[in-house]
Coordinates of C-alpha atoms in Angstrom, one line a residue:
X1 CA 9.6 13.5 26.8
X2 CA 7.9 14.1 23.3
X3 CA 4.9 15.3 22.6
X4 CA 2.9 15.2 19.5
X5 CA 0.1 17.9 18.2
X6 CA -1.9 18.2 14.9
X7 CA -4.0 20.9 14.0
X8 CA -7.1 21.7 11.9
X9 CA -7.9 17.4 11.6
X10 CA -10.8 18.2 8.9
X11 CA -12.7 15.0 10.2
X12 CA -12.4 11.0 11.7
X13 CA -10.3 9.5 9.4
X14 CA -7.7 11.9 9.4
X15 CA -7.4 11.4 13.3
X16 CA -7.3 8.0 13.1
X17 CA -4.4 8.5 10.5
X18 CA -2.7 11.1 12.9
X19 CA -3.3 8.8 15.8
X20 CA -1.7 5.6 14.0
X21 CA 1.2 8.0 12.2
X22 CA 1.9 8.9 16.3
X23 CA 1.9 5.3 17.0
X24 CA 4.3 4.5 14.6
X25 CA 6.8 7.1 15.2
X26 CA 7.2 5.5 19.0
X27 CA 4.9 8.6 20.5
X28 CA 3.6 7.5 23.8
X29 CA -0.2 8.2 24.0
X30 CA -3.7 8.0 26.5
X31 CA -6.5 7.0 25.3
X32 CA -9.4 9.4 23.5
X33 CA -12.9 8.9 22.8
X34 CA -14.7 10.7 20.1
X35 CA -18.2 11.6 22.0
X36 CA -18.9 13.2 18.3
X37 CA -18.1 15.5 15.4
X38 CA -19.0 19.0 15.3
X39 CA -18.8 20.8 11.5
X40 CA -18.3 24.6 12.0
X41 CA -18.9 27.2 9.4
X42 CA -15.2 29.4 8.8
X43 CA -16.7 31.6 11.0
X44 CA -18.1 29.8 13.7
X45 CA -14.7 28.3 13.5
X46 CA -12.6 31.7 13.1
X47 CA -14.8 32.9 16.9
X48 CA -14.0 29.5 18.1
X49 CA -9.9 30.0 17.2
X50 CA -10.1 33.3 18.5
X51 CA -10.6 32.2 22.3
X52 CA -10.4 28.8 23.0
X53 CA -11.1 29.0 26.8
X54 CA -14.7 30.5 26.3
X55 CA -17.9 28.2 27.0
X56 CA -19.1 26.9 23.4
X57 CA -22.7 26.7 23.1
X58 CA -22.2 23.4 21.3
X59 CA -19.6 21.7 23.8
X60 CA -21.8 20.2 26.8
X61 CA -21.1 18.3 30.0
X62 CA -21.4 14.9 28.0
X63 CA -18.7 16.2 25.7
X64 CA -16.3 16.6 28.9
X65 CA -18.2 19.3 30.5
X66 CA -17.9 23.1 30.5
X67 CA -15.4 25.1 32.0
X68 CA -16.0 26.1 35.7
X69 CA -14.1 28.5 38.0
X70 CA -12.4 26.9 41.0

C-alpha cells in the first residue's frame, strides 16, 4: 500500500494540482469535499501546528464536526 501526503497546500488550486499529481502517479484515493477555505495568520497557524487534536474555534460540525471523547 502507498500512501500519499502534502503539507502546507497554500490554497484550492494547489490541491487540485496535488490531487491530479496523485492521480497520475497511480495513487489510489477517496473522495474529498472542500466545505471551505480557512486563511490563518502565521500565528493562528503556528497554535494550530502546535496541537492538531485541540477543538478550533473555526472548525464546526458542518466542517466534519468537532472532536468528542468516546
Amino acid at each position: 500500500m502507498k500512501a500519499h501526503f502534502a503539507r502546507k497546500i497554500p490554497d484550492l488550486k494547489a490541491l487540485r494540482d496535488e490531487t491530479w499529481r496523485a492521480k497520475e502517479e497511480k495513487y489510489s484515493g477517496t473522495i474529498y469535499t472542500v466545505t471551505r477555505e480557512v486563511e490563518l495568520s502565521n500565528s493562528e497557524f503556528q497554535q494550530f501546528a502546535e496541537d492538531l487534536l485541540e477543538d478550533q474555534p473555526w472548525i464546526g460540525k458542518r466542517d466534519g464536526g468537532l472532536l468528542q471523547a468516546p
